[in-house]
């Protein structure tokens, strides 16, 4: 059964936890989908884990459309959410609606995600009015890394915690169907979760959120440039890949691979008649 924004709403009402992971390609999306994930985020974290940038700032609309469409082809049941990249919505409401439309038409998104609080309420309202579901993103919003001065936990003091709560209410009221809370103290995330009618999806925001999301390379141990505190490794696929690559290199170098069964036969008659 295809998960939709209605699945997310019902899960909040029923107290059922929502699971989300990122994916950026067809094969990974298919595996996550077959495992039964509720939602797949084509995150602009692809800038870090796929393209090797140091932040998400340089990710383009074309990147998101290209990877979004690949994930959508692999996700039969999961809700596919595609990130709006930096400067595709901050500049104006017109840009926001136009680019959200492209992510849906060309990137085959079921919903889009954008970062920010009160300041992006007009964008959220207009995108939702155009029939495109919006997921909000508050707390550590990586597109604002230069304004934050680094990747830091958000909402630790009274003023910033209050602002986060107000922003969450404003984003939900603007029509967002869910909100990602990233790097927010667990007790604050739990308070926000209780205060708004739409599900919160936490990443580094504790168990009180309505759902959880992780970058799949982080949870599989495939990305070692840095590992945030909130990441739990569910497998060590990075090491398994390295071992397999080393075994392959050794077999190629020693001539063990390919063996006869990996090749195609031809009758000696044909070979013998060649000159
Ligand atoms: O881009 C991304 O992967 C995200 C998640 C970390 C929530 O926004």
Tab-separated table of C-alpha atoms and ligand atoms in Angstrom:
chain	number	residue	atom	x	y	z
A	1	UNK	CA	0.000	0.000	0.000
A	2	UNK	CA	1.371	3.409	-1.004
A	3	UNK	CA	2.108	5.638	1.954
A	4	UNK	CA	0.808	9.167	1.610
A	5	UNK	CA	0.586	12.268	3.758
A	6	UNK	CA	-2.619	10.683	5.127
A	7	UNK	CA	-0.509	7.769	6.448
A	8	UNK	CA	1.633	10.298	8.319
A	9	UNK	CA	-1.422	12.049	9.776
A	10	UNK	CA	-3.020	8.759	10.854
A	11	UNK	CA	0.236	7.565	12.451
A	12	UNK	CA	0.286	10.714	14.616
A	13	UNK	CA	-3.332	10.147	15.662
A	14	UNK	CA	-2.739	6.436	16.392
A	15	UNK	CA	0.577	6.984	18.167
A	16	UNK	CA	2.342	4.779	15.611
A	17	UNK	CA	6.010	5.648	15.001
A	18	UNK	CA	7.097	6.619	11.488
A	19	UNK	CA	10.370	5.430	9.950
A	20	UNK	CA	12.239	7.393	7.287
A	21	UNK	CA	15.647	7.068	5.646
A	22	UNK	CA	17.392	9.019	2.940
A	23	UNK	CA	18.081	7.508	-0.490
A	24	UNK	CA	19.541	9.003	-3.628
A	25	UNK	CA	19.306	6.185	-6.191
A	26	UNK	CA	16.973	3.500	-7.562
A	27	UNK	CA	18.613	0.390	-6.009
A	28	UNK	CA	18.806	1.791	-2.466
A	29	UNK	CA	15.258	3.147	-2.650
A	30	UNK	CA	14.031	-0.290	-3.768
A	31	UNK	CA	15.770	-2.025	-0.837
A	32	UNK	CA	14.406	0.474	1.716
A	33	UNK	CA	10.954	0.213	0.162
A	34	UNK	CA	11.023	-3.597	0.277
A	35	UNK	CA	12.073	-3.410	3.946
A	36	UNK	CA	8.857	-1.478	4.640
A	37	UNK	CA	10.030	2.093	5.260
A	38	UNK	CA	7.225	4.685	5.505
A	39	UNK	CA	9.030	7.535	3.798
A	40	UNK	CA	12.194	8.130	1.778
A	41	UNK	CA	13.855	11.534	1.779
A	42	UNK	CA	15.953	12.484	-1.222
A	43	UNK	CA	17.924	14.832	0.999
A	44	UNK	CA	20.190	17.610	-0.169
A	45	UNK	CA	22.644	15.724	2.055
A	46	UNK	CA	23.430	14.138	-1.311
A	47	UNK	CA	25.790	17.098	-1.600
A	48	UNK	CA	27.847	15.552	1.229
A	49	UNK	CA	27.444	11.808	0.855
A	50	UNK	CA	27.086	11.455	-2.931
A	51	UNK	CA	28.858	14.459	-4.429
A	52	UNK	CA	31.557	14.973	-1.778
A	53	UNK	CA	30.869	18.674	-1.052
A	54	UNK	CA	31.635	19.946	2.448
A	55	UNK	CA	28.083	21.311	2.811
A	56	UNK	CA	24.710	21.332	1.021
A	57	UNK	CA	24.988	24.866	-0.365
A	58	UNK	CA	26.070	23.956	-3.917
A	59	UNK	CA	23.356	21.365	-4.522
A	60	UNK	CA	21.219	22.342	-7.539
A	61	UNK	CA	17.652	21.793	-8.672
A	62	UNK	CA	19.019	19.562	-11.442
A	63	UNK	CA	20.793	17.365	-8.821
A	64	UNK	CA	17.561	16.989	-6.845
A	65	UNK	CA	15.431	16.252	-9.913
A	66	UNK	CA	17.916	13.681	-11.240
A	67	UNK	CA	18.185	11.782	-7.941
A	68	UNK	CA	14.507	12.297	-7.007
A	69	UNK	CA	13.294	10.621	-10.205
A	70	UNK	CA	15.675	7.676	-9.652
A	71	UNK	CA	14.390	7.157	-6.099
A	72	UNK	CA	10.755	7.504	-7.189
A	73	UNK	CA	11.279	4.683	-9.699
A	74	UNK	CA	12.466	2.403	-6.869
A	75	UNK	CA	9.892	3.367	-4.223
A	76	UNK	CA	6.616	1.587	-4.790
A	77	UNK	CA	5.122	2.103	-1.325
A	78	UNK	CA	7.203	4.705	0.487
A	79	UNK	CA	6.265	8.378	0.404
A	80	UNK	CA	9.028	10.127	-1.549
A	81	UNK	CA	9.998	13.548	-0.186
A	82	UNK	CA	12.508	15.598	-2.183
A	83	UNK	CA	14.515	18.430	-0.608
A	84	UNK	CA	14.298	21.936	-2.054
A	85	UNK	CA	17.949	22.986	-2.462
A	86	UNK	CA	19.495	26.213	-1.161
A	87	UNK	CA	18.084	29.324	-2.894
A	88	UNK	CA	15.324	27.443	-4.705
A	89	UNK	CA	12.688	28.856	-2.300
A	90	UNK	CA	14.299	31.492	-0.038
A	91	UNK	CA	14.420	34.107	-2.827
A	92	UNK	CA	10.654	34.454	-3.404
A	93	UNK	CA	7.265	32.772	-3.151
A	94	UNK	CA	7.220	32.565	-6.957
A	95	UNK	CA	10.542	30.676	-7.028
A	96	UNK	CA	9.333	28.389	-4.244
A	97	UNK	CA	6.133	27.353	-6.041
A	98	UNK	CA	7.868	27.068	-9.424
A	99	UNK	CA	10.707	24.903	-8.066
A	100	UNK	CA	8.425	22.751	-5.887
A	101	UNK	CA	6.391	22.131	-9.046
A	102	UNK	CA	9.532	21.042	-10.925
A	103	UNK	CA	10.460	18.627	-8.126
A	104	UNK	CA	7.020	17.077	-8.399
A	105	UNK	CA	6.700	17.081	-12.238
A	106	UNK	CA	10.274	16.193	-13.180
A	107	UNK	CA	11.604	14.685	-9.929
A	108	UNK	CA	8.402	12.690	-9.282
A	109	UNK	CA	8.302	13.818	-5.626
A	110	UNK	CA	5.206	13.023	-3.560
A	111	UNK	CA	6.150	15.945	-1.301
A	112	UNK	CA	8.919	18.534	-0.913
A	113	UNK	CA	10.907	19.560	2.163
A	114	UNK	CA	12.225	23.011	2.941
A	115	UNK	CA	14.135	24.489	5.845
A	116	UNK	CA	13.111	27.358	8.090
A	117	UNK	CA	10.452	28.769	10.425
A	118	UNK	CA	8.242	31.867	10.318
A	119	UNK	CA	10.263	33.403	7.491
A	120	UNK	CA	9.203	30.658	5.042
A	121	UNK	CA	5.507	30.563	6.033
A	122	UNK	CA	4.393	32.410	2.824
A	123	UNK	CA	6.341	29.883	0.729
A	124	UNK	CA	4.792	26.893	2.555
A	125	UNK	CA	1.277	28.322	2.239
A	126	UNK	CA	1.646	28.919	-1.499
A	127	UNK	CA	3.237	25.543	-2.265
A	128	UNK	CA	0.517	23.747	-0.298
A	129	UNK	CA	-2.125	25.822	-2.115
A	130	UNK	CA	-0.654	24.553	-5.379
A	131	UNK	CA	-1.421	20.978	-4.251
A	132	UNK	CA	2.129	20.045	-3.253
A	133	UNK	CA	2.580	18.609	0.262
A	134	UNK	CA	5.350	20.280	2.273
A	135	UNK	CA	7.540	18.835	5.025
A	136	UNK	CA	9.150	21.476	7.265
A	137	UNK	CA	12.661	21.290	8.746
A	138	UNK	CA	13.664	23.086	11.966
A	139	UNK	CA	16.545	23.070	14.427
A	140	UNK	CA	19.894	22.559	12.773
A	141	UNK	CA	19.027	23.484	9.214
A	142	UNK	CA	22.212	22.717	7.241
A	143	UNK	CA	21.528	25.286	4.485
A	144	UNK	CA	22.061	27.965	7.173
A	145	UNK	CA	25.436	26.568	8.273
A	146	UNK	CA	27.156	29.870	7.519
A	147	UNK	CA	24.628	31.814	9.604
A	148	UNK	CA	24.917	29.303	12.493
A	149	UNK	CA	28.723	29.321	12.325
A	150	UNK	CA	28.908	25.521	12.224
A	151	UNK	CA	26.836	22.401	12.847
A	152	UNK	CA	25.563	22.878	16.428
A	153	UNK	CA	22.676	21.708	18.597
A	154	UNK	CA	19.844	24.259	18.399
A	155	UNK	CA	17.381	25.512	21.032
A	156	UNK	CA	19.449	25.027	24.168
A	157	UNK	CA	18.576	28.330	25.851
A	158	UNK	CA	15.176	29.793	26.709
A	159	UNK	CA	15.112	32.297	23.835
A	160	UNK	CA	16.089	29.879	21.057
A	161	UNK	CA	13.938	27.070	22.500
A	162	UNK	CA	10.916	29.412	22.541
A	163	UNK	CA	11.647	30.483	18.979
A	164	UNK	CA	11.796	26.838	17.839
A	165	UNK	CA	8.432	26.073	19.450
A	166	UNK	CA	6.850	29.151	17.828
A	167	UNK	CA	8.390	28.279	14.458
A	168	UNK	CA	7.054	24.712	14.661
A	169	UNK	CA	3.549	26.017	15.373
A	170	UNK	CA	3.806	28.516	12.511
A	171	UNK	CA	5.089	25.906	10.018
A	172	UNK	CA	2.345	23.441	11.010
A	173	UNK	CA	-0.299	26.154	10.777
A	174	UNK	CA	0.991	27.154	7.339
A	175	UNK	CA	0.051	23.670	6.128
A	176	UNK	CA	3.163	21.481	6.486
A	177	UNK	CA	2.133	17.820	6.858
A	178	UNK	CA	5.188	16.932	9.005
A	179	UNK	CA	8.293	18.628	10.426
A	180	UNK	CA	11.857	17.332	10.664
A	181	UNK	CA	13.549	18.351	13.937
A	182	UNK	CA	17.326	18.125	13.621
A	183	UNK	CA	19.795	18.359	16.511
A	184	UNK	CA	17.327	19.605	19.096
A	185	UNK	CA	17.443	18.638	22.812
A	186	UNK	CA	15.176	15.619	23.396
A	187	UNK	CA	12.904	17.325	25.965
A	188	UNK	CA	12.329	20.303	23.664
A	189	UNK	CA	11.568	18.032	20.692
A	190	UNK	CA	9.069	16.116	22.865
A	191	UNK	CA	7.388	19.394	23.890
A	192	UNK	CA	7.156	20.515	20.244
A	193	UNK	CA	5.761	17.089	19.288
A	194	UNK	CA	2.981	17.445	21.869
A	195	UNK	CA	2.233	21.017	20.844
A	196	UNK	CA	1.626	20.535	17.107
A	197	UNK	CA	-0.991	18.480	15.246
A	198	UNK	CA	1.398	17.100	12.593
A	199	UNK	CA	4.096	14.439	13.054
A	200	UNK	CA	7.649	15.389	13.987
A	201	UNK	CA	10.440	13.367	12.414
A	202	UNK	CA	13.560	13.500	14.555
A	203	UNK	CA	17.231	13.281	13.687
A	204	UNK	CA	19.260	13.867	16.808
A	205	UNK	CA	16.064	14.950	18.575
A	206	UNK	CA	15.333	12.031	20.909
A	207	UNK	CA	12.708	9.321	21.157
A	208	UNK	CA	9.802	11.681	21.868
A	209	UNK	CA	9.369	12.530	18.175
A	210	UNK	CA	6.623	10.863	16.140
A	211	UNK	CA	9.190	9.337	13.793
A	212	UNK	CA	12.893	9.100	13.035
A	213	UNK	CA	15.116	9.674	10.026
A	214	UNK	CA	18.785	8.915	9.360
A	215	UNK	CA	21.097	9.363	6.396
A	216	UNK	CA	21.440	5.786	5.153
A	217	UNK	CA	25.214	5.927	4.627
A	218	UNK	CA	25.565	6.959	8.291
A	219	UNK	CA	23.461	4.096	9.663
A	220	UNK	CA	25.203	1.568	7.408
A	221	UNK	CA	28.727	2.776	8.219
A	222	UNK	CA	29.390	3.833	4.620
A	223	UNK	CA	30.411	7.460	5.259
A	224	UNK	CA	33.401	8.114	7.455
A	225	UNK	CA	34.239	11.825	6.853
A	226	UNK	CA	32.422	12.607	10.120
A	227	UNK	CA	29.797	10.850	12.252
A	228	UNK	CA	27.351	12.928	14.301
A	229	UNK	CA	26.652	11.807	17.893
A	230	UNK	CA	23.050	10.903	17.058
A	231	UNK	CA	23.991	8.266	14.490
A	232	UNK	CA	23.567	4.607	15.410
A	233	UNK	CA	25.335	2.132	13.150
A	234	UNK	CA	22.958	-0.684	12.249
A	235	UNK	CA	25.550	-2.436	10.043
A	236	UNK	CA	29.129	-2.004	8.915
A	237	UNK	CA	28.583	-2.113	5.170
A	238	UNK	CA	31.533	0.244	4.523
A	239	UNK	CA	33.994	-2.342	5.885
A	240	UNK	CA	32.177	-5.163	4.048
A	241	UNK	CA	32.481	-3.162	0.794
A	242	UNK	CA	36.178	-2.483	1.341
A	243	UNK	CA	36.806	-6.189	2.052
A	244	UNK	CA	34.946	-7.152	-1.137
A	245	UNK	CA	36.848	-4.543	-3.192
A	246	UNK	CA	40.184	-5.858	-1.814
A	247	UNK	CA	39.201	-9.467	-2.604
A	248	UNK	CA	38.260	-8.442	-6.149
A	249	UNK	CA	41.534	-6.572	-6.686
A	250	UNK	CA	43.509	-9.581	-5.427
A	251	UNK	CA	41.610	-12.020	-7.681
A	252	UNK	CA	42.040	-9.798	-10.736
A	253	UNK	CA	45.761	-9.437	-10.023
A	254	UNK	CA	46.271	-13.178	-9.495
A	255	UNK	CA	44.045	-14.162	-12.455
A	256	UNK	CA	41.588	-16.073	-10.219
A	257	UNK	CA	38.742	-13.928	-11.490
A	258	UNK	CA	37.092	-14.356	-13.919
A	259	UNK	CA	36.802	-18.161	-13.844
A	260	UNK	CA	35.386	-20.182	-16.753
A	261	UNK	CA	31.837	-20.001	-15.349
A	262	UNK	CA	31.887	-16.197	-15.542
A	263	UNK	CA	32.521	-16.176	-19.308
A	264	UNK	CA	30.764	-17.088	-22.558
A	265	UNK	CA	31.648	-20.176	-24.639
A	266	UNK	CA	32.191	-20.488	-28.357
A	267	UNK	CA	32.792	-23.612	-30.406
A	268	UNK	CA	36.427	-24.436	-31.221
A	269	UNK	CA	35.365	-24.727	-34.857
A	270	UNK	CA	34.663	-21.018	-35.011
A	271	UNK	CA	37.895	-20.092	-33.263
A	272	UNK	CA	39.998	-22.483	-35.332
A	273	UNK	CA	38.746	-21.022	-38.614
A	274	UNK	CA	39.740	-17.492	-37.720
A	275	UNK	CA	42.880	-16.110	-39.379
B	1	LIG	O1	19.275	16.335	3.626
B	1	LIG	C1	18.991	15.490	4.493
B	1	LIG	O2	19.400	14.319	4.444
B	1	LIG	C2	18.139	15.917	5.596
B	1	LIG	C3	18.005	14.980	6.756
B	1	LIG	C4	19.247	15.028	7.554
B	1	LIG	C5	16.815	15.248	7.544
B	1	LIG	O3	17.614	16.978	5.565
